[in-house]
Short mmCIF file of C-alpha atoms and ligand atoms in Angstrom, two decimals:
data_model
loop_
_atom_site.label_atom_id
_atom_site.label_comp_id
_atom_site.label_asym_id
_atom_site.label_seq_id
_atom_site.Cartn_x
_atom_site.Cartn_y
_atom_site.Cartn_z
CA MET B 1 -39.69 32.28 -107.65
CA ASN B 2 -40.36 30.64 -104.00
CA GLN B 3 -37.65 27.59 -104.36
CA LYS B 4 -39.40 24.95 -102.38
CA GLU B 5 -37.60 22.66 -100.66
CA PRO B 6 -38.48 19.08 -102.38
CA GLU B 7 -39.14 17.13 -99.06
CA GLN B 8 -41.68 20.31 -98.68
CA LEU B 9 -42.97 20.22 -101.99
CA GLN B 10 -43.34 16.30 -102.39
CA THR B 11 -45.31 16.59 -98.50
CA GLU B 12 -47.94 19.16 -100.03
CA MET B 13 -48.15 17.40 -103.33
CA ALA B 14 -49.23 14.12 -101.31
CA LYS B 15 -51.57 16.51 -99.35
CA SER B 16 -53.67 17.57 -102.44
CA LEU B 17 -52.91 13.84 -103.66
CA ARG B 18 -55.26 13.26 -100.43
CA LYS B 19 -57.68 15.52 -100.57
CA ALA B 20 -58.31 15.25 -104.80
CA VAL B 21 -57.99 11.37 -105.16
CA PRO B 22 -60.84 10.24 -102.99
CA LEU B 23 -62.85 13.12 -104.08
CA PHE B 24 -62.29 11.76 -107.68
CA LEU B 25 -63.07 8.28 -107.19
CA MET B 26 -66.45 9.57 -105.50
CA ALA B 27 -67.42 11.34 -108.69
CA ILE B 28 -66.44 8.16 -110.42
CA MET B 29 -68.51 6.11 -108.57
CA VAL B 30 -71.75 8.20 -107.88
CA LEU B 31 -71.99 8.40 -112.47
CA ALA B 32 -71.28 4.69 -112.62
CA PHE B 33 -73.96 4.13 -110.20
CA LEU B 34 -76.20 6.89 -112.04
CA SER B 35 -75.67 4.60 -115.37
CA PHE B 36 -75.83 1.65 -114.39
CA GLN B 37 -79.60 -0.85 -115.90
CA PRO B 38 -79.96 -3.88 -114.01
CA VAL B 39 -81.27 -6.08 -117.18
CA ALA B 40 -83.71 -7.89 -115.00
CA SER B 41 -86.21 -6.23 -112.08
CA PHE B 42 -87.00 -8.25 -108.77
CA ALA B 43 -90.20 -8.54 -109.96
CA GLN B 44 -89.38 -10.49 -112.43
CA VAL B 45 -87.15 -13.04 -110.45
CA SER B 46 -89.95 -13.48 -107.92
CA GLY B 47 -92.73 -15.25 -110.55
CA ALA B 48 -94.34 -12.15 -112.15
CA ASP B 49 -93.87 -13.94 -115.19
CA LYS B 50 -94.41 -17.41 -114.03
CA PRO B 51 -97.52 -19.25 -115.74
CA ILE B 52 -100.94 -19.08 -114.27
CA ALA B 53 -102.88 -21.88 -113.99
CA GLY B 54 -104.69 -23.00 -117.05
CA THR B 55 -103.02 -20.49 -119.73
CA THR B 56 -99.81 -20.76 -121.39
CA PRO B 57 -97.01 -19.07 -120.61
CA GLY B 58 -97.06 -15.32 -122.39
CA GLY B 59 -100.98 -16.21 -122.88
CA THR B 60 -100.65 -16.77 -126.46
CA ASP B 61 -103.83 -17.31 -128.29
CA ASN B 62 -103.47 -20.47 -129.81
CA ALA B 63 -103.28 -22.62 -126.74
CA ALA B 64 -104.77 -20.37 -124.20
CA ASN B 65 -107.05 -23.30 -123.30
CA SER B 66 -104.44 -25.58 -122.32
CA SER B 67 -104.71 -27.49 -119.17
CA ALA B 68 -102.48 -26.56 -116.77
CA GLU B 69 -101.85 -30.65 -116.05
CA MET B 70 -100.38 -30.68 -119.59
CA TRP B 71 -98.38 -27.55 -118.25
CA ARG B 72 -96.97 -29.30 -115.00
CA LYS B 73 -95.98 -32.09 -117.57
CA ILE B 74 -93.83 -30.25 -120.15
CA ARG B 75 -92.20 -28.41 -116.92
CA ARG B 76 -92.09 -30.73 -114.39
CA GLY B 77 -91.30 -33.79 -116.55
CA VAL B 78 -93.32 -37.37 -116.67
CA GLN B 79 -92.55 -39.81 -114.08
CA ALA B 80 -89.67 -41.65 -114.63
CA THR B 81 -91.23 -45.32 -114.96
CA THR B 82 -87.94 -47.34 -115.13
CA THR B 83 -85.80 -47.57 -112.05
CA GLY B 84 -82.82 -45.54 -112.93
CA GLN B 85 -83.53 -43.39 -115.58
CA ASN B 86 -83.12 -39.98 -115.36
CA LYS B 87 -85.35 -37.84 -113.37
CA MET B 88 -85.21 -35.20 -116.68
CA SER B 89 -86.10 -37.15 -118.85
CA GLY B 90 -89.74 -35.84 -120.63
CA GLN B 91 -89.07 -32.94 -118.81
CA LEU B 92 -89.44 -30.10 -122.12
CA MET B 93 -89.69 -26.87 -119.72
CA GLN B 94 -87.44 -26.57 -116.99
CA SER B 95 -88.86 -23.15 -115.32
CA GLU B 96 -86.45 -22.41 -112.81
CA GLY B 97 -83.97 -22.28 -116.14
CA ASN B 98 -86.32 -19.03 -116.26
CA ASP B 99 -85.41 -17.87 -112.67
CA TRP B 100 -81.87 -18.53 -112.67
CA ARG B 101 -80.98 -16.36 -115.76
CA LEU B 102 -83.08 -13.90 -114.54
CA THR B 103 -81.58 -14.14 -111.33
CA ARG B 104 -78.00 -13.88 -113.19
CA THR B 105 -79.25 -10.74 -115.42
CA GLY B 106 -80.84 -9.06 -112.88
CA PRO B 107 -80.23 -9.29 -108.68
CA MET B 108 -76.48 -10.71 -109.33
CA LEU B 109 -75.59 -8.04 -111.22
CA MET B 110 -77.05 -4.96 -109.51
CA TYR B 111 -75.74 -6.27 -105.98
CA SER B 112 -72.12 -7.69 -107.16
CA SER B 113 -71.91 -3.81 -108.78
CA TRP B 114 -72.86 -2.40 -105.72
CA ALA B 115 -70.42 -4.59 -103.18
CA ILE B 116 -67.46 -3.48 -105.83
CA LEU B 117 -68.11 0.34 -106.06
CA GLY B 118 -69.29 0.20 -102.83
CA ILE B 119 -65.93 -1.30 -101.17
CA ILE B 120 -64.11 1.05 -103.35
CA MET B 121 -65.66 3.96 -101.68
CA LEU B 122 -65.54 2.99 -98.28
CA LEU B 123 -61.51 2.69 -99.05
CA CYS B 124 -62.04 6.16 -100.62
CA LEU B 125 -63.58 7.49 -97.82
CA PHE B 126 -61.39 5.98 -95.23
CA PHE B 127 -58.27 7.28 -96.45
CA ALA B 128 -59.92 10.66 -96.57
CA LEU B 129 -60.53 10.27 -93.31
CA ARG B 130 -58.03 8.46 -91.52
CA GLY B 131 -55.21 8.68 -94.43
CA ARG B 132 -52.28 6.66 -94.67
CA ILE B 133 -51.30 4.57 -91.74
CA ARG B 134 -47.59 5.86 -90.77
CA VAL B 135 -44.90 4.63 -88.70
CA GLU B 136 -44.42 6.66 -85.73
CA GLY B 137 -41.75 9.02 -85.56
CA GLY B 138 -40.91 7.44 -89.10
CA LEU B 139 -38.91 4.46 -90.88
CA ALA B 140 -35.65 3.37 -88.90
CA GLY B 141 -34.12 2.30 -91.78
CA LYS B 142 -33.00 -0.99 -90.28
CA THR B 143 -34.92 -4.37 -91.66
CA ILE B 144 -35.80 -7.47 -90.66
CA LYS B 145 -36.90 -10.49 -92.90
CA ARG B 146 -40.26 -10.77 -92.90
CA PHE B 147 -41.22 -13.05 -96.04
CA SER B 148 -39.13 -15.84 -97.19
CA THR B 149 -38.60 -16.45 -101.25
CA ILE B 150 -40.89 -19.20 -101.23
CA GLU B 151 -43.59 -17.37 -99.04
CA ARG B 152 -44.02 -14.44 -101.50
CA LEU B 153 -43.64 -16.60 -104.75
CA ALA B 154 -46.84 -18.63 -103.06
CA HIS B 155 -48.44 -15.12 -102.22
CA TRP B 156 -48.08 -13.84 -105.90
CA LEU B 157 -48.80 -17.26 -107.97
CA LEU B 158 -52.34 -16.41 -105.64
CA ALA B 159 -52.52 -12.77 -106.57
CA SER B 160 -51.33 -12.85 -110.00
CA SER B 161 -53.91 -15.89 -110.41
CA PHE B 162 -56.66 -14.58 -108.60
CA ILE B 163 -57.08 -11.14 -110.79
CA CYS B 164 -56.36 -12.93 -114.08
CA LEU B 165 -59.43 -14.80 -112.89
CA ALA B 166 -61.21 -11.82 -111.11
CA LEU B 167 -61.19 -9.84 -114.76
CA THR B 168 -62.01 -12.95 -116.66
CA GLY B 169 -64.76 -13.44 -114.65
CA LEU B 170 -65.78 -10.53 -114.05
CA ASN B 171 -66.31 -10.04 -117.95
CA LEU B 172 -68.37 -12.81 -118.13
CA MET B 173 -70.36 -11.28 -115.75
CA PHE B 174 -71.04 -7.71 -116.53
CA GLY B 175 -69.10 -7.92 -120.34
CA ARG B 176 -72.14 -8.24 -121.89
CA THR B 177 -73.56 -4.91 -120.70
CA VAL B 178 -70.71 -3.29 -120.12
CA LEU B 179 -68.03 -4.13 -122.78
CA MET B 180 -69.62 -5.28 -125.64
CA PRO B 181 -71.13 -2.13 -126.63
CA LEU B 182 -67.86 -0.55 -126.40
CA LEU B 183 -65.94 -2.82 -128.08
CA GLY B 184 -68.51 -4.09 -130.76
CA LYS B 185 -69.32 -8.05 -130.87
CA ASP B 186 -67.03 -9.35 -132.81
CA ALA B 187 -63.86 -7.93 -130.68
CA PHE B 188 -65.76 -8.67 -127.29
CA SER B 189 -66.98 -12.35 -128.83
CA SER B 190 -63.25 -12.95 -129.28
CA ILE B 191 -61.53 -11.09 -125.94
CA THR B 192 -64.44 -13.52 -124.09
CA ILE B 193 -63.33 -16.67 -125.73
CA ALA B 194 -60.10 -16.25 -124.86
CA GLY B 195 -60.86 -14.84 -121.26
CA LYS B 196 -62.88 -18.18 -120.79
CA PHE B 197 -60.00 -20.21 -121.59
CA ILE B 198 -57.25 -18.52 -119.24
CA HIS B 199 -60.35 -18.87 -116.52
CA ASN B 200 -60.23 -22.68 -117.05
CA TYR B 201 -56.35 -22.80 -116.95
CA VAL B 202 -55.49 -20.34 -114.67
CA ALA B 203 -57.66 -21.77 -112.01
CA PHE B 204 -55.50 -24.41 -111.41
CA ALA B 205 -52.02 -21.86 -110.44
CA PHE B 206 -55.10 -20.50 -108.64
CA ILE B 207 -55.58 -23.88 -106.71
CA ALA B 208 -51.65 -24.49 -106.36
CA ALA B 209 -50.83 -21.42 -104.39
CA LEU B 210 -54.03 -21.88 -102.19
CA VAL B 211 -52.51 -25.14 -100.82
CA MET B 212 -49.05 -23.62 -101.13
CA ILE B 213 -50.10 -20.34 -98.59
CA LEU B 214 -51.83 -23.01 -96.82
CA ILE B 215 -49.38 -25.27 -95.73
CA LEU B 216 -46.96 -22.40 -95.06
CA TRP B 217 -49.39 -20.14 -93.16
CA PHE B 218 -51.84 -22.34 -91.39
CA VAL B 219 -49.32 -22.83 -88.29
CA HIS B 220 -49.76 -18.64 -88.17
CA ASN B 221 -52.84 -18.38 -88.84
CA ILE B 222 -54.16 -20.72 -85.33
CA PRO B 223 -56.32 -18.20 -83.46
CA ASN B 224 -55.06 -17.03 -80.07
CA ARG B 225 -55.46 -14.79 -76.95
CA HIS B 226 -53.65 -12.09 -78.11
CA ASP B 227 -56.43 -11.88 -80.98
CA VAL B 228 -59.03 -11.31 -78.84
CA MET B 229 -57.60 -8.51 -77.69
CA TRP B 230 -56.61 -6.81 -81.18
CA PHE B 231 -59.96 -6.74 -81.85
CA LEU B 232 -61.09 -5.08 -78.49
CA LYS B 233 -58.50 -2.19 -80.01
CA GLY B 234 -60.29 -2.01 -83.36
CA GLY B 235 -56.78 -3.44 -84.82
CA GLY B 236 -55.35 0.05 -83.82
CA ILE B 237 -56.76 1.58 -86.56
CA PHE B 238 -57.90 4.85 -85.33
CA GLY B 239 -55.91 6.68 -82.08
CA SER B 240 -52.47 5.69 -81.68
CA GLY B 241 -50.49 2.40 -79.83
CA HIS B 242 -50.40 -0.69 -81.63
CA PRO B 243 -51.94 -4.07 -80.28
CA ALA B 244 -49.35 -6.59 -79.88
CA ALA B 245 -49.83 -9.51 -82.09
CA ARG B 246 -47.32 -12.11 -83.37
CA LYS B 247 -46.37 -12.75 -87.47
CA PHE B 248 -50.27 -12.30 -88.27
CA ASN B 249 -52.70 -10.24 -86.52
CA ALA B 250 -56.09 -11.26 -85.79
CA GLY B 251 -57.20 -8.90 -88.97
CA GLN B 252 -54.73 -11.15 -91.20
CA LYS B 253 -55.99 -14.15 -89.94
CA VAL B 254 -59.39 -13.40 -91.09
CA LEU B 255 -58.35 -12.61 -94.51
CA PHE B 256 -56.96 -15.97 -94.74
CA TRP B 257 -59.37 -18.08 -93.56
CA ILE B 258 -61.49 -16.14 -95.31
CA ILE B 259 -59.29 -16.91 -98.42
CA ILE B 260 -58.47 -20.68 -97.91
CA LEU B 261 -62.23 -21.31 -96.96
CA CYS B 262 -63.81 -19.01 -100.02
CA GLY B 263 -61.11 -20.09 -102.28
CA ALA B 264 -61.74 -23.65 -101.21
CA SER B 265 -65.66 -23.53 -102.00
CA ILE B 266 -64.90 -21.16 -105.41
CA SER B 267 -62.73 -23.71 -106.60
CA LEU B 268 -64.99 -27.02 -105.67
CA SER B 269 -68.19 -24.87 -107.37
CA GLY B 270 -65.42 -24.05 -110.24
CA TRP B 271 -64.72 -27.38 -110.92
CA ALA B 272 -68.49 -29.01 -111.11
CA LEU B 273 -69.12 -26.00 -113.63
CA MET B 274 -66.47 -27.19 -116.02
CA ASN B 275 -67.71 -30.95 -115.25
CA PRO B 276 -71.06 -30.45 -115.39
CA PHE B 277 -73.68 -32.90 -113.81
CA THR B 278 -70.05 -34.75 -112.40
CA LEU B 279 -70.66 -33.03 -108.77
CA SER B 280 -74.47 -32.34 -106.68
CA MET B 281 -73.63 -30.52 -103.25
CA PHE B 282 -76.65 -28.77 -103.05
CA GLY B 283 -79.43 -31.18 -102.59
CA GLY B 284 -77.26 -32.46 -100.09
CA THR B 285 -76.70 -29.77 -98.62
CA PHE B 286 -80.72 -28.22 -98.42
CA GLU B 287 -81.76 -31.77 -96.92
CA LEU B 288 -79.07 -31.07 -93.73
CA VAL B 289 -79.81 -27.25 -93.33
CA ASN B 290 -83.71 -28.52 -93.02
CA GLN B 291 -83.05 -31.45 -91.07
CA ILE B 292 -80.74 -29.09 -88.53
CA PHE B 293 -82.99 -25.85 -88.88
CA GLY B 294 -86.73 -26.93 -89.70
CA THR B 295 -86.52 -25.44 -92.98
CA THR B 296 -88.34 -26.98 -96.20
CA TYR B 297 -86.04 -26.17 -98.75
CA GLN B 298 -86.46 -28.29 -101.97
CA ALA B 299 -83.62 -30.78 -101.49
CA ASP B 300 -84.35 -33.20 -104.29
CA LEU B 301 -83.00 -31.50 -106.97
CA SER B 302 -82.19 -32.27 -110.68
CA LEU B 303 -78.64 -32.31 -112.08
CA ILE B 304 -79.59 -29.31 -113.73
CA GLN B 305 -80.96 -27.83 -110.59
CA GLU B 306 -77.56 -28.46 -109.28
CA GLN B 307 -75.39 -27.01 -111.84
CA GLN B 308 -77.45 -23.60 -111.49
CA TYR B 309 -76.74 -23.52 -108.05
CA GLN B 310 -73.49 -24.15 -108.65
CA SER B 311 -73.26 -21.47 -111.03
CA ILE B 312 -75.02 -18.38 -108.38
CA TRP B 313 -72.96 -19.98 -105.79
CA HIS B 314 -69.52 -19.31 -107.60
CA ALA B 315 -70.56 -15.92 -108.69
CA LEU B 316 -71.28 -15.12 -105.11
CA MET B 317 -68.22 -16.34 -103.78
CA ALA B 318 -66.52 -14.54 -106.38
CA ILE B 319 -67.93 -11.24 -105.78
CA PHE B 320 -67.31 -11.67 -101.82
CA LEU B 321 -63.43 -12.69 -102.20
CA ILE B 322 -63.07 -9.59 -105.01
CA VAL B 323 -64.45 -7.23 -102.20
CA VAL B 324 -62.35 -8.55 -99.52
CA VAL B 325 -59.01 -8.19 -101.73
CA ILE B 326 -59.70 -4.94 -102.56
CA ALA B 327 -59.58 -3.92 -99.51
CA HIS B 328 -56.60 -5.91 -99.08
CA ILE B 329 -54.55 -4.73 -102.15
CA TYR B 330 -55.25 -1.08 -100.51
CA ILE B 331 -53.93 -2.36 -96.71
CA GLY B 332 -50.86 -3.46 -98.55
CA THR B 333 -50.09 0.11 -100.85
CA LEU B 334 -51.48 3.08 -100.32
CA GLY B 335 -53.37 2.44 -97.16
CA MET B 336 -50.49 1.83 -94.83
CA GLU B 337 -46.70 3.28 -94.97
CA GLY B 338 -44.01 0.10 -94.93
CA ALA B 339 -45.98 -2.79 -95.99
CA ILE B 340 -45.52 -3.61 -99.30
CA SER B 341 -42.19 -4.62 -98.88
CA ALA B 342 -42.70 -7.59 -96.86
CA MET B 343 -43.96 -8.90 -100.35
CA THR B 344 -41.63 -7.34 -102.50
CA SER B 345 -38.37 -7.79 -101.18
CA GLY B 346 -39.62 -9.95 -98.29
CA ASP B 347 -37.85 -7.45 -95.66
CA VAL B 348 -39.55 -4.64 -93.41
CA ASP B 349 -38.84 -1.85 -91.76
CA ILE B 350 -37.65 -2.78 -87.99
CA LYS B 351 -39.89 0.32 -86.41
CA TRP B 352 -43.01 -1.17 -89.13
CA ALA B 353 -42.49 -4.59 -86.87
CA ARG B 354 -42.45 -3.18 -84.05
CA GLU B 355 -45.67 -1.28 -84.34
CA HIS B 356 -47.79 -4.09 -86.12
CA HIS B 357 -46.19 -7.33 -85.07
CA SER B 358 -44.07 -6.72 -81.97
CA LEU B 359 -44.53 -10.49 -80.03
CA TRP B 360 -43.55 -11.71 -83.62
CA VAL B 361 -40.29 -9.20 -83.33
CA GLU B 362 -39.80 -10.47 -80.04
CA GLU B 363 -39.55 -13.84 -81.25
CA VAL B 364 -37.37 -13.95 -83.71
CA GLU B 365 -35.01 -11.64 -82.15
CA ALA B 366 -34.82 -14.25 -79.13
CA SER B 367 -34.66 -17.06 -81.85
CA GLU B 368 -31.84 -15.04 -83.80
CA ASN B 369 -30.04 -14.87 -80.14
CA THR B 370 -30.15 -18.14 -78.87
CA THR B 371 -28.94 -19.87 -82.81
CA GLY B 372 -26.30 -17.01 -83.22
CA LYS B 373 -27.94 -16.75 -86.62
CA LYS B 374 -28.92 -13.91 -88.46
CA GLY B 375 -32.77 -14.06 -89.50
CA ASP B 376 -33.14 -14.56 -92.71
CA GLY B 377 -36.52 -15.75 -92.53
CA GLU B 378 -35.57 -19.09 -94.92
CA ALA B 379 -34.38 -20.45 -91.25
CA LEU B 380 -35.69 -18.36 -88.84
CA GLN B 381 -39.44 -18.86 -89.02
CA PRO B 382 -41.06 -17.46 -85.76
CA ALA B 383 -42.15 -20.41 -83.56
CA GLU B 384 -45.94 -20.42 -82.90
C1 HEM P 401 -51.52 -6.55 -106.00
C2 HEM P 401 -52.43 -7.45 -105.04
C3 HEM P 401 -51.39 -7.13 -103.94
C4 HEM P 401 -50.91 -6.76 -102.67
C5 HEM P 401 -49.92 -5.15 -103.52
C6 HEM P 401 -50.43 -7.61 -101.51
C7 HEM P 401 -49.51 -7.40 -100.65
C8 HEM P 401 -49.45 -7.30 -99.52
C9 HEM P 401 -48.68 -7.18 -98.57
C10 HEM P 401 -47.77 -6.30 -98.21
C11 HEM P 401 -49.09 -8.64 -97.83
C12 HEM P 401 -47.90 -8.93 -95.86
C13 HEM P 401 -48.69 -7.69 -94.81
C14 HEM P 401 -47.85 -8.73 -93.90
O1 HEM P 401 -46.20 -8.48 -94.15
O2 HEM P 401 -47.98 -8.66 -92.75
C15 HEM P 401 -49.88 -9.28 -98.36
C16 HEM P 401 -50.13 -10.56 -97.40
C17 HEM P 401 -51.18 -11.76 -97.80
N1 HEM P 401 -51.82 -11.28 -99.41
FE1 HEM P 401 -51.80 -9.77 -100.44
N2 HEM P 401 -51.71 -8.54 -101.94
C18 HEM P 401 -52.23 -8.40 -102.93
C19 HEM P 401 -52.62 -9.53 -103.64
C20 HEM P 401 -53.56 -10.58 -102.83
C21 HEM P 401 -54.06 -11.79 -103.57
C22 HEM P 401 -55.54 -11.35 -104.43
C23 HEM P 401 -54.71 -12.41 -102.12
C24 HEM P 401 -55.92 -13.67 -102.39
C25 HEM P 401 -56.62 -13.84 -103.25
C26 HEM P 401 -53.59 -11.85 -101.24
C27 HEM P 401 -53.37 -12.73 -100.07
C28 HEM P 401 -52.77 -12.49 -98.76
C29 HEM P 401 -52.72 -13.30 -98.19
C30 HEM P 401 -53.64 -14.09 -97.11
C31 HEM P 401 -51.66 -12.68 -97.32
C32 HEM P 401 -51.47 -12.91 -95.70
C33 HEM P 401 -52.14 -12.53 -94.74
C34 HEM P 401 -52.16 -10.59 -94.20
O3 HEM P 401 -50.96 -10.37 -94.64
O4 HEM P 401 -53.15 -10.10 -94.59
N3 HEM P 401 -53.00 -11.46 -101.85
N4 HEM P 401 -50.37 -9.02 -99.08
#
């Protein structure tokens, strides 16, 4: 038998894996697309099921001649007569609730699943075309401290809480369609109740981690002139030669600000969902948008409408962040040689660091020379 060197075998295995993994994943995606049945269609949401003046919703016989005015009162409520009276009083049927339900079970499910499957497919394609981004000429074997213990703690608290929230949240969105038929109603119900508790409590760990990374990394994520060059060179993703960057490059800064801003927004809307009718943000926002852009969005929202907007917004932000984080996890693990150790041991190979963050390495080395201390990342964060 032909005895192959272990290194040669490894390279061959890596090559076959590189070819097989994307094809396998793409096949799964195609099957998932084909099997996905959205619960409601766009036509339903756009008002095809709304009542026609003079008839009842559904056109039931016994009330076929009821007046449009009566139905308007049932849907809109009778005008409040006492000051301070709840705007919703007298409203027997909330039509917007139906729109909200149909949006959640129809387009939202459909577009969210496309977004998640889409990013996985794109990454598979990228991996098939570009392969793993390697350090030119191989790793040096000498390392430099990149992240301190507290930075890694904050990162993993953020990552673990986010993954927990994403899984329990996706179950709230897709569970009835995907898991319930597989597990049965009883098991699904127990899992979902437990998941909802986990979702509510883990949210606070996520918020704490978000504040931690904001404090730790804010200064390193202030845009500078090198970011423009980084974008112009496409981040050095294709071809050789990497654009210069300090501790974080422009791509990482974009990720950071997306996570901070969308993370804050998702936290606020989550708070509003946990404490119903305490936060009204959408009416005011629509009013502002109308003033600035001359649009005519309904700004006089009832408390229940506010809740419905919070719920849609929370889900939209979550899906967007999940898509972004899937791409981030790919780059941090499979996509780039030498990156993951930054968040495990805290050290990275010096050649990796010079390729991706050349200015940062210069800053750390200059700082070591002036203080005479060996950079350990705890004491020697590069100055911006
Ligand atoms: C298992 C999942 C994850 C892995 C393997 C991972 C890996 C990494 C690695 C290796 C870095 C350092 C990159 C460098 O040295 O320049 C990093 C940085 C970072 N991670 Fe993660 N991460 C994960 C999940 C998350 C999640 C869920 C979030 C946020 C919700 C997140 C937010 C960040 C941020 C803001 C940075 C700094 C900016 C950047 O390097 O892109 N990470 N991650």
